[in-house]
Amino acid sequence: MRLRKNLTRILIYALLTALAVIWLIPIFFLIVHSFRAEPGAAIRYLFPKTYTWNNYVRLFTDTELFNFPRWYLNTLVVSVASCFLSTLYVLMISYAFSRLRFRGRNAMMRAGLILNMFPGFMAMIAVYFILKAVGLTQSLLALVLVYSGSAALTYYVAKGFFDTIPLALDEAATIDGASKSTIFWRITLPLSKPIVVYTVLMSFMAPWMDFIFASVIMKDNYENYTVALGLFQMITRENIYDYFTVFCAGAVVVAIPIALLFLFMQKYYVEGVTGGAVKG
Amino acid sequence: MADLDYLASSGPRRAWIRFTRSVKSLPGRVGGWIGGLPRRLGGMFRSLLGAVISVGLIFIRGDWATRLSFGIMGFGCLRRGRIGRGLIYLFTQIAFWYFFFTFGVGWLALMPTLGKVAQGEVWNEEKGIFEYARGDNSMLVLLYGIVTLIIILLYVCIYFSSIRVCYDAECRARRAERIPTLGDEIAALRDRDFHKTLLFLPVLAVVIFTVLPLIFMISLSFTNYDRFHMPPGNLFTWVGWENFRAIFGLGGNALLGNTFRSILSWTLVWAFFATVTNYALGMILAIFINHRGIRFKKFFRTVFVTTIAIPQFVSLMFMRNLLADNGLVNVFLTQMGWVDAPIRFLTDGNIARITVILVNMWVGIPYSMLITTGILLNIPADLYEASRIDGAGPVKQFTTITLPYVLFVTTPYLITQFVGNINNFNVIWLLTGGGPMTGEYYQGGRTDLLVTWLYRITTGEQNYKLASVIGIITFAVCAAFSLIVYSRSGSAKEGKFL
Amino acid sequence: MKRLVSLLLIGAALLPAMTGCRKGNTDTDNPNNTDTPTVTLKVWGAQDDQAMLREMCDAFAQANPDKKYNFTYGVVGEGEAKNIFLDDPDAAADVFHFANDQIADLVSAGALAQIGGTYRTAVEEENLTGAVDAAMVDGKLYAFPATADNGYFLYYNKAVFDHAPNTLAEILSLCTDGRRFAMKVSDSWYLASFFLSAGCSFSEDKKIDFNSENGVAAARAINALCRDPRFVNFGAEYDPSIIAGFGDGSVIAAVSGTWNAEKIASEIGAENLGATKLPMIEIDGQEVQMIGFAGYKLVGVNAGSRSPEDAVKLAAWLTNEENQLKRLRERSMAPANKNAAADPAVMENPALAALSEQMPHAVSQNNVPASYWTAAEGFGTDLAAGNVPDDALQGKLDVLTETVNNPIG
């Protein structure tokens, strides 16, 4: 019995280690090649012949062709702003659907659910010209509005989370004379740290990932590119040979803040998503 | 929490039965939903008619101030001392008509034809250049026409409600009741009407960034907007159902119909496998990590979570490079002598289809692992205790407790994932670009999903009319699917279909 | 408090809506205000050309002191110009660079201003005939030729070949011990070469005849090549792969364009970089010269430009002899201008020399229908997989021809 237990344990360890290696290999090579000194994108050997810091240096100093620092800053600004706005939207909409009862609530929830299935980039042309009508195209503000606008529909995880907070709390507060607004700000939100963190995380990451919306909105405005859009320019036919290793370095630099954020917030992420996505 | 109690008391078997039953009843529910449509539409129409009639009655019953409110919005309110609200109505009316005459009416007038005047070319002898007179831009006509229609609709709603409010003020005045002041209403926005405060901005954002584009896209599919009718040089116009006929192969081009069917079926196959593999393996991974006696739980979890942190486009572009015919993976395999010729991960139709599913596992399993971890920690330990006393082994425990429990609570997640995978543009586009392309498809490749096909058709050859038809169909497939699953009558009634 | 914030937000969202509409209206009221001394022009060019472009524009402003020019620059490469332009012609550049295969779509969308009068006469006199043809649609001139460098030819490693290879058989005979010849037949741009060589063509009315007997013969030749172990197609990541292949010796000859010259040279040494016209190929038992595409970069003027006169003037300036020479010297781009093309620098650059050697055996891309590219890529990819039997080719070519000639829309 004990032997069998140990055997399963060893097997599981072996399997987990193997999987961990598989999962880390691409990341490992990404990092290794960001230190490669030789140019080129398709090399015929696994490890670089010489290592260098130069790709990282080029990323931040060689700004004439690729203004990476500027794009990095743009993305950061957009992320922070859209993360604030989306979190606000998501919390407001999900709280209303979860705790408040009003006419048309079910219909609205169902409509939201269906609208969320709409493939976003089909909307791009229309969104672009709507933004243009109000004079916002090619600006970072436009990106913020677009990202948070599409986030508003992803309310269901947060709604599920709010559903798990006991109604008795609200009732007690109402008896004490608290308004619904007070309940939302003073009682529910402080109890909802996991879902707030989850929402913040998800909306913070979006601008670092998206490149299609950004390219449609920014078009020729190089100054306002985001990192995703900028890194893409590095691997076009003309540039990939000289810039592939710089691209890798850029990727690593982009990944670092998100990775750190994720590692520290992992606990809340799990709580938020399990509290929200699956219950209710 | 009710679900949890239900599970604990009546045993996980019941949950499993409920799950299978709900799957079996799917077709019935589809039928029910579609069958109920006419009734619901009829109901909507009746309530609309009712609203118009009631407003008509107000005109008959109301006094002169209320009647004047039909012409000057909010007049009744102003007269009864609801100054704040009255002014808001008046301002809305002025703003609307200003908008209508400076912007709306011009676009609206062109809506039936989508523009009449094409761009004109004149030779200017003096300057030695050709000069161009601007024509109508059909695309802008359509878009701004829709914007105008939506604003008119909104205005009509506000108009009707303003009349009701004015009449209400009159009635209250007659009964000598207290008429709410602006202050009262603002206070209500924090309490009784708090939902209005909360929903205003998000709904506005959704209307602008989702509803409006959706209507625009649906309208496009009834036009002939393609590269032969490209603004600003050309006009496009309404063509009815022609594009829908074309895509189902009824327009004389069999290739298009075949391509659509092939891509649709691959999209569904992909969505199924991408969802199931991620889900199942993520669950197994979570179970292994959380297995009693396994140490370094946090370490293993962190390893897998690291992949989430790297932006998808980076990891996918890099994977594409690694998996190229001449990429590092093939270099490694040939150097080790395991293969003679490079494996064509991304350039052979069938292999590429497997590759995208495998890479998608790399991307997606950490997410489902995290979620399952959370659920596993929530399973009441006494369930396992009880089954151990009954003599159940680990395998039995898994099939009778863990699996049904996890499946039951994550069904909504599973559905969301499935729909998300139908629309999973990033993984396919960044990895294979929909390729390898094939002559057997109309402008399509072996790993193309409906969304990537649509994207290529718009950017490559500006075939917006066709792309919008594909978009609508994709949307319809997803919407139908999720509606069916979520319209489980019981949970919908309780107001928690998730 | 929160209500106040949300009210402010709404206000902020509505305010620009009002002002935005107003601005749009007044702008369209007087589109050409050429009398004002200050002229704002937006110029698009590729990202690596930006510095050079600025110098050219500054020189233009100096040469025309009667007006004050205010330039804004957008980074839009020649390849993407059409898509970004047509997304929103109103926000597009007044003067922009684009590849000549986009001209038909741009003209049919009404995006390009026609060039006439003295400008047209000058373009016709000063530039190579092929380049002028490439800038014309239905006998009307719509752009100024800037370069004649967008074509492909053969690169080879001089360490392996003692003279420039003339036939495909010759190249393949040297492909021993894992050394290979590379060409991306799964790319419709390169693929067309086989059909053109076999006598097929893109007709004036944008149709292809690839399902003719000649076309089938060409397809058989492609099929034979794809099955040859001495040939490699490199499906994904073609350009990096051939560079790396030259570097480690696994590729000794490859079909590609000027953009790879420096990179290949840095792998094998400039002294070993060989470039020449495409080889002769055996199709249906006959040796024929492989025909390529002659591509040009053009400078066009937005038909909706608010300062058309200055825009045309600038476009002409950007493509005059002096600036074409500047492109040649600074960016190694082959000129379309006759005098500039005769500059010795062209022949000294192996890639440009090979390009001009290929010129007599190259056709313009103007007649290539837009529906060709993706459809042919599919056909080429199928063949590159190497498992299409010869007797299935006729059927596949029928489908290809039908798709290209009768696209939906």
GROMACS .gro file of C-alpha atoms in nm, chain A:
model
  280
    1MET     CA    1   0.000   0.000   0.000
    2ARG     CA    2   0.271   0.241   0.103
    3LEU     CA    3   0.477   0.131  -0.195
    4ARG     CA    4   0.190   0.199  -0.430
    5LYS     CA    5   0.141   0.541  -0.280
    6ASN     CA    6   0.504   0.626  -0.322
    7LEU     CA    7   0.498   0.497  -0.676
    8THR     CA    8   0.203   0.720  -0.770
    9ARG     CA    9   0.377   1.010  -0.606
   10ILE     CA   10   0.695   0.953  -0.803
   11LEU     CA   11   0.496   0.917  -1.121
   12ILE     CA   12   0.316   1.242  -1.055
   13TYR     CA   13   0.640   1.421  -0.979
   14ALA     CA   14   0.792   1.292  -1.302
   15LEU     CA   15   0.491   1.397  -1.502
   16LEU     CA   16   0.471   1.741  -1.345
   17THR     CA   17   0.840   1.799  -1.400
   18ALA     CA   18   0.813   1.692  -1.762
   19LEU     CA   19   0.516   1.921  -1.819
   20ALA     CA   20   0.685   2.209  -1.640
   21VAL     CA   21   0.984   2.167  -1.871
   22ILE     CA   22   0.761   2.165  -2.179
   23TRP     CA   23   0.588   2.478  -2.060
   24LEU     CA   24   0.910   2.658  -1.987
   25ILE     CA   25   1.102   2.565  -2.303
   26PRO     CA   26   0.959   2.835  -2.529
   27ILE     CA   27   1.005   3.097  -2.260
   28PHE     CA   28   1.356   2.976  -2.195
   29PHE     CA   29   1.449   3.003  -2.561
   30LEU     CA   30   1.283   3.341  -2.589
   31ILE     CA   31   1.507   3.467  -2.312
   32VAL     CA   32   1.818   3.295  -2.445
   33HIS     CA   33   1.771   3.438  -2.792
   34SER     CA   34   1.712   3.785  -2.656
   35PHE     CA   35   2.079   3.766  -2.553
   36ARG     CA   36   2.203   3.632  -2.887
   37ALA     CA   37   2.471   3.840  -3.053
   38GLU     CA   38   2.434   3.701  -3.406
   39PRO     CA   39   2.152   3.846  -3.616
   40GLY     CA   40   1.897   3.640  -3.806
   41ALA     CA   41   1.564   3.478  -3.736
   42ALA     CA   42   1.617   3.122  -3.859
   43ILE     CA   43   1.938   2.993  -3.715
   44ARG     CA   44   2.047   2.635  -3.742
   45TYR     CA   45   2.176   2.586  -3.389
   46LEU     CA   46   2.000   2.578  -3.055
   47PHE     CA   47   2.218   2.804  -2.847
   48PRO     CA   48   2.373   3.136  -2.942
   49LYS     CA   49   2.744   3.138  -3.020
   50THR     CA   50   2.800   3.460  -2.830
   51TYR     CA   51   2.590   3.638  -2.576
   52THR     CA   52   2.533   4.010  -2.545
   53TRP     CA   53   2.329   4.271  -2.362
   54ASN     CA   54   2.325   4.472  -2.677
   55ASN     CA   55   1.971   4.382  -2.784
   56TYR     CA   56   1.833   4.536  -2.469
   57VAL     CA   57   2.051   4.839  -2.509
   58ARG     CA   58   1.937   4.880  -2.868
   59LEU     CA   59   1.577   4.849  -2.762
   60PHE     CA   60   1.604   5.158  -2.547
   61THR     CA   61   1.864   5.365  -2.733
   62ASP     CA   62   1.816   5.284  -3.101
   63THR     CA   63   1.490   5.479  -3.114
   64GLU     CA   64   1.511   5.628  -3.461
   65LEU     CA   65   1.344   5.334  -3.632
   66PHE     CA   66   1.163   5.179  -3.339
   67ASN     CA   67   1.075   5.411  -3.058
   68PHE     CA   68   1.026   5.133  -2.808
   69PRO     CA   69   1.050   5.342  -2.487
   70ARG     CA   70   0.781   5.573  -2.617
   71TRP     CA   71   0.556   5.282  -2.715
   72TYR     CA   72   0.616   5.118  -2.383
   73LEU     CA   73   0.506   5.433  -2.207
   74ASN     CA   74   0.200   5.465  -2.433
   75THR     CA   75   0.096   5.113  -2.352
   76LEU     CA   76   0.145   5.171  -1.983
   77VAL     CA   77  -0.068   5.485  -1.991
   78VAL     CA   78  -0.341   5.316  -2.193
   79SER     CA   79  -0.331   5.010  -1.967
   80VAL     CA   80  -0.362   5.206  -1.648
   81ALA     CA   81  -0.637   5.431  -1.778
   82SER     CA   82  -0.840   5.160  -1.947
   83CYS     CA   83  -0.790   4.933  -1.651
   84PHE     CA   84  -0.940   5.199  -1.425
   85LEU     CA   85  -1.232   5.263  -1.658
   86SER     CA   86  -1.303   4.897  -1.737
   87THR     CA   87  -1.292   4.798  -1.374
   88LEU     CA   88  -1.540   5.073  -1.298
   89TYR     CA   89  -1.769   4.961  -1.581
   90VAL     CA   90  -1.749   4.594  -1.493
   91LEU     CA   91  -1.809   4.646  -1.123
   92MET     CA   92  -2.098   4.883  -1.184
   93ILE     CA   93  -2.273   4.667  -1.437
   94SER     CA   94  -2.221   4.341  -1.252
   95TYR     CA   95  -2.326   4.485  -0.918
   96ALA     CA   96  -2.643   4.622  -1.072
   97PHE     CA   97  -2.726   4.287  -1.228
   98SER     CA   98  -2.638   4.090  -0.920
   99ARG     CA   99  -2.788   4.291  -0.635
  100LEU     CA  100  -3.043   4.532  -0.771
  101ARG     CA  101  -3.384   4.441  -0.905
  102PHE     CA  102  -3.533   4.659  -1.175
  103ARG     CA  103  -3.746   4.641  -1.483
  104GLY     CA  104  -3.572   4.495  -1.789
  105ARG     CA  105  -3.291   4.341  -1.587
  106ASN     CA  106  -3.323   3.992  -1.730
  107ALA     CA  107  -3.358   4.118  -2.083
  108MET     CA  108  -3.051   4.335  -2.042
  109MET     CA  109  -2.847   4.052  -1.898
  110ARG     CA  110  -2.940   3.826  -2.182
  111ALA     CA  111  -2.868   4.096  -2.438
  112GLY     CA  112  -2.528   4.152  -2.279
  113LEU     CA  113  -2.452   3.785  -2.294
  114ILE     CA  114  -2.533   3.766  -2.663
  115LEU     CA  115  -2.358   4.088  -2.754
  116ASN     CA  116  -2.043   3.958  -2.595
  117MET     CA  117  -2.035   3.690  -2.866
  118PHE     CA  118  -1.996   3.952  -3.134
  119PRO     CA  119  -1.655   3.915  -3.297
  120GLY     CA  120  -1.499   4.242  -3.189
  121PHE     CA  121  -1.290   4.328  -3.489
  122MET     CA  122  -1.590   4.319  -3.721
  123ALA     CA  123  -1.677   4.634  -3.534
  124MET     CA  124  -1.351   4.806  -3.609
  125ILE     CA  125  -1.446   5.008  -3.915
  126ALA     CA  126  -1.760   5.135  -3.748
  127VAL     CA  127  -1.582   5.214  -3.422
  128TYR     CA  128  -1.312   5.396  -3.611
  129PHE     CA  129  -1.556   5.629  -3.784
  130ILE     CA  130  -1.760   5.687  -3.471
  131LEU     CA  131  -1.441   5.795  -3.294
  132LYS     CA  132  -1.355   6.004  -3.594
  133ALA     CA  133  -1.689   6.181  -3.580
  134VAL     CA  134  -1.599   6.298  -3.231
  135GLY     CA  135  -1.243   6.381  -3.331
  136LEU     CA  136  -1.069   6.112  -3.130
  137THR     CA  137  -0.895   5.889  -3.383
  138GLN     CA  138  -0.526   5.813  -3.360
  139SER     CA  139  -0.519   5.913  -2.995
  140LEU     CA  140  -0.446   5.712  -2.685
  141LEU     CA  141  -0.780   5.820  -2.541
  142ALA     CA  142  -0.953   5.644  -2.828
  143LEU     CA  143  -0.775   5.322  -2.737
  144VAL     CA  144  -0.875   5.360  -2.373
  145LEU     CA  145  -1.240   5.406  -2.468
  146VAL     CA  146  -1.237   5.111  -2.705
  147TYR     CA  147  -1.071   4.870  -2.465
  148SER     CA  148  -1.293   4.965  -2.173
  149GLY     CA  149  -1.599   4.969  -2.396
  150SER     CA  150  -1.548   4.610  -2.491
  151ALA     CA  151  -1.466   4.516  -2.133
  152ALA     CA  152  -1.807   4.632  -2.012
  153LEU     CA  153  -1.965   4.315  -2.147
  154THR     CA  154  -1.742   4.076  -1.959
  155TYR     CA  155  -1.941   4.130  -1.644
  156TYR     CA  156  -2.048   3.773  -1.578
  157VAL     CA  157  -1.748   3.664  -1.372
  158ALA     CA  158  -1.785   3.963  -1.142
  159LYS     CA  159  -2.159   3.913  -1.126
  160GLY     CA  160  -2.107   3.555  -1.021
  161PHE     CA  161  -1.878   3.674  -0.748
  162PHE     CA  162  -2.121   3.933  -0.615
  163ASP     CA  163  -2.388   3.663  -0.610
  164THR     CA  164  -2.185   3.477  -0.351
  165ILE     CA  165  -2.183   3.763  -0.100
  166PRO     CA  166  -2.466   3.700   0.147
  167LEU     CA  167  -2.769   3.922   0.092
  168ALA     CA  168  -2.817   3.942   0.469
  169LEU     CA  169  -2.539   4.200   0.485
  170ASP     CA  170  -2.728   4.432   0.249
  171GLU     CA  171  -3.050   4.381   0.438
  172ALA     CA  172  -2.893   4.465   0.769
  173ALA     CA  173  -2.742   4.781   0.624
  174THR     CA  174  -3.074   4.882   0.469
  175ILE     CA  175  -3.242   4.852   0.808
  176ASP     CA  176  -2.970   5.077   0.947
  177GLY     CA  177  -3.075   5.332   0.685
  178ALA     CA  178  -2.793   5.294   0.434
  179SER     CA  179  -2.873   5.383   0.075
  180LYS     CA  180  -2.795   5.141  -0.205
  181SER     CA  181  -2.505   5.356  -0.307
  182THR     CA  182  -2.359   5.339   0.040
  183ILE     CA  183  -2.398   4.962   0.045
  184PHE     CA  184  -2.214   4.934  -0.284
  185TRP     CA  185  -1.920   5.153  -0.186
  186ARG     CA  186  -1.893   5.077   0.185
  187ILE     CA  187  -1.999   4.716   0.219
  188THR     CA  188  -1.983   4.521  -0.104
  189LEU     CA  189  -1.670   4.663  -0.260
  190PRO     CA  190  -1.446   4.613   0.045
  191LEU     CA  191  -1.556   4.249   0.049
  192SER     CA  192  -1.476   4.206  -0.319
  193LYS     CA  193  -1.102   4.240  -0.327
  194PRO     CA  194  -1.048   3.918  -0.526
  195ILE     CA  195  -1.283   4.014  -0.804
  196VAL     CA  196  -1.154   4.370  -0.818
  197VAL     CA  197  -0.802   4.237  -0.853
  198TYR     CA  198  -0.915   3.986  -1.113
  199THR     CA  199  -1.086   4.254  -1.319
  200VAL     CA  200  -0.793   4.491  -1.285
  201LEU     CA  201  -0.553   4.219  -1.398
  202MET     CA  202  -0.754   4.119  -1.701
  203SER     CA  203  -0.812   4.474  -1.819
  204PHE     CA  204  -0.455   4.576  -1.749
  205MET     CA  205  -0.328   4.301  -1.975
  206ALA     CA  206  -0.552   4.368  -2.273
  207PRO     CA  207  -0.360   4.664  -2.422
  208TRP     CA  208  -0.035   4.467  -2.411
  209MET     CA  209  -0.189   4.186  -2.612
  210ASP     CA  210  -0.404   4.354  -2.873
  211PHE     CA  211  -0.262   4.467  -3.200
  212ILE     CA  212  -0.552   4.463  -3.444
  213PHE     CA  213  -0.764   4.729  -3.279
  214ALA     CA  214  -0.457   4.937  -3.211
  215SER     CA  215  -0.348   4.921  -3.573
  216VAL     CA  216  -0.689   5.022  -3.703
  217ILE     CA  217  -0.711   5.316  -3.469
  218MET     CA  218  -0.352   5.439  -3.490
  219LYS     CA  219  -0.293   5.385  -3.862
  220ASP     CA  220   0.005   5.602  -3.956
  221ASN     CA  221   0.052   5.765  -3.618
  222TYR     CA  222   0.379   5.602  -3.521
  223GLU     CA  223   0.418   5.810  -3.207
  224ASN     CA  224   0.107   5.665  -3.051
  225TYR     CA  225   0.174   5.301  -3.125
  226THR     CA  226   0.150   5.045  -2.848
  227VAL     CA  227   0.423   4.788  -2.789
  228ALA     CA  228   0.232   4.510  -2.962
  229LEU     CA  229   0.205   4.717  -3.277
  230GLY     CA  230   0.565   4.831  -3.252
  231LEU     CA  231   0.711   4.487  -3.195
  232PHE     CA  232   0.526   4.371  -3.500
  233GLN     CA  233   0.714   4.620  -3.713
  234MET     CA  234   1.035   4.451  -3.609
  235ILE     CA  235   0.952   4.122  -3.772
  236THR     CA  236   0.844   4.238  -4.116
  237ARG     CA  237   1.022   4.102  -4.421
  238GLU     CA  238   1.273   4.386  -4.431
  239ASN     CA  239   1.351   4.400  -4.061
  240ILE     CA  240   1.330   4.049  -3.926
  241TYR     CA  241   1.694   3.963  -3.995
  242ASP     CA  242   1.837   4.258  -3.805
  243TYR     CA  243   1.572   4.292  -3.541
  244PHE     CA  244   1.457   3.943  -3.447
  245THR     CA  245   1.677   3.929  -3.139
  246VAL     CA  246   1.568   4.280  -3.045
  247PHE     CA  247   1.210   4.161  -3.084
  248CYS     CA  248   1.285   3.884  -2.835
  249ALA     CA  249   1.436   4.134  -2.595
  250GLY     CA  250   1.131   4.358  -2.634
  251ALA     CA  251   0.906   4.063  -2.564
  252VAL     CA  252   1.092   3.989  -2.243
  253VAL     CA  253   1.071   4.350  -2.132
  254VAL     CA  254   0.697   4.350  -2.199
  255ALA     CA  255   0.646   4.025  -2.016
  256ILE     CA  256   0.829   4.126  -1.698
  257PRO     CA  257   0.575   4.365  -1.544
  258ILE     CA  258   0.282   4.146  -1.634
  259ALA     CA  259   0.455   3.838  -1.504
  260LEU     CA  260   0.538   4.007  -1.174
  261LEU     CA  261   0.187   4.138  -1.140
  262PHE     CA  262   0.046   3.796  -1.208
  263LEU     CA  263   0.272   3.615  -0.970
  264PHE     CA  264   0.186   3.847  -0.684
  265MET     CA  265  -0.184   3.858  -0.758
  266GLN     CA  266  -0.223   3.490  -0.839
  267LYS     CA  267  -0.408   3.415  -0.518
  268TYR     CA  268  -0.672   3.680  -0.585
  269TYR     CA  269  -0.702   3.575  -0.944
  270VAL     CA  270  -0.788   3.221  -0.839
  271GLU     CA  271  -1.032   3.341  -0.575
  272GLY     CA  272  -1.193   3.588  -0.808
  273VAL     CA  273  -1.235   3.359  -1.100
  274THR     CA  274  -1.351   3.058  -0.900
  275GLY     CA  275  -1.583   3.274  -0.696
  276GLY     CA  276  -1.719   3.430  -1.010
  277ALA     CA  277  -1.703   3.207  -1.312
  278VAL     CA  278  -1.833   2.894  -1.155
  279LYS     CA  279  -2.071   2.977  -0.880
  280GLY     CA  280  -2.402   3.149  -0.883
   0.00000   0.00000   0.00000
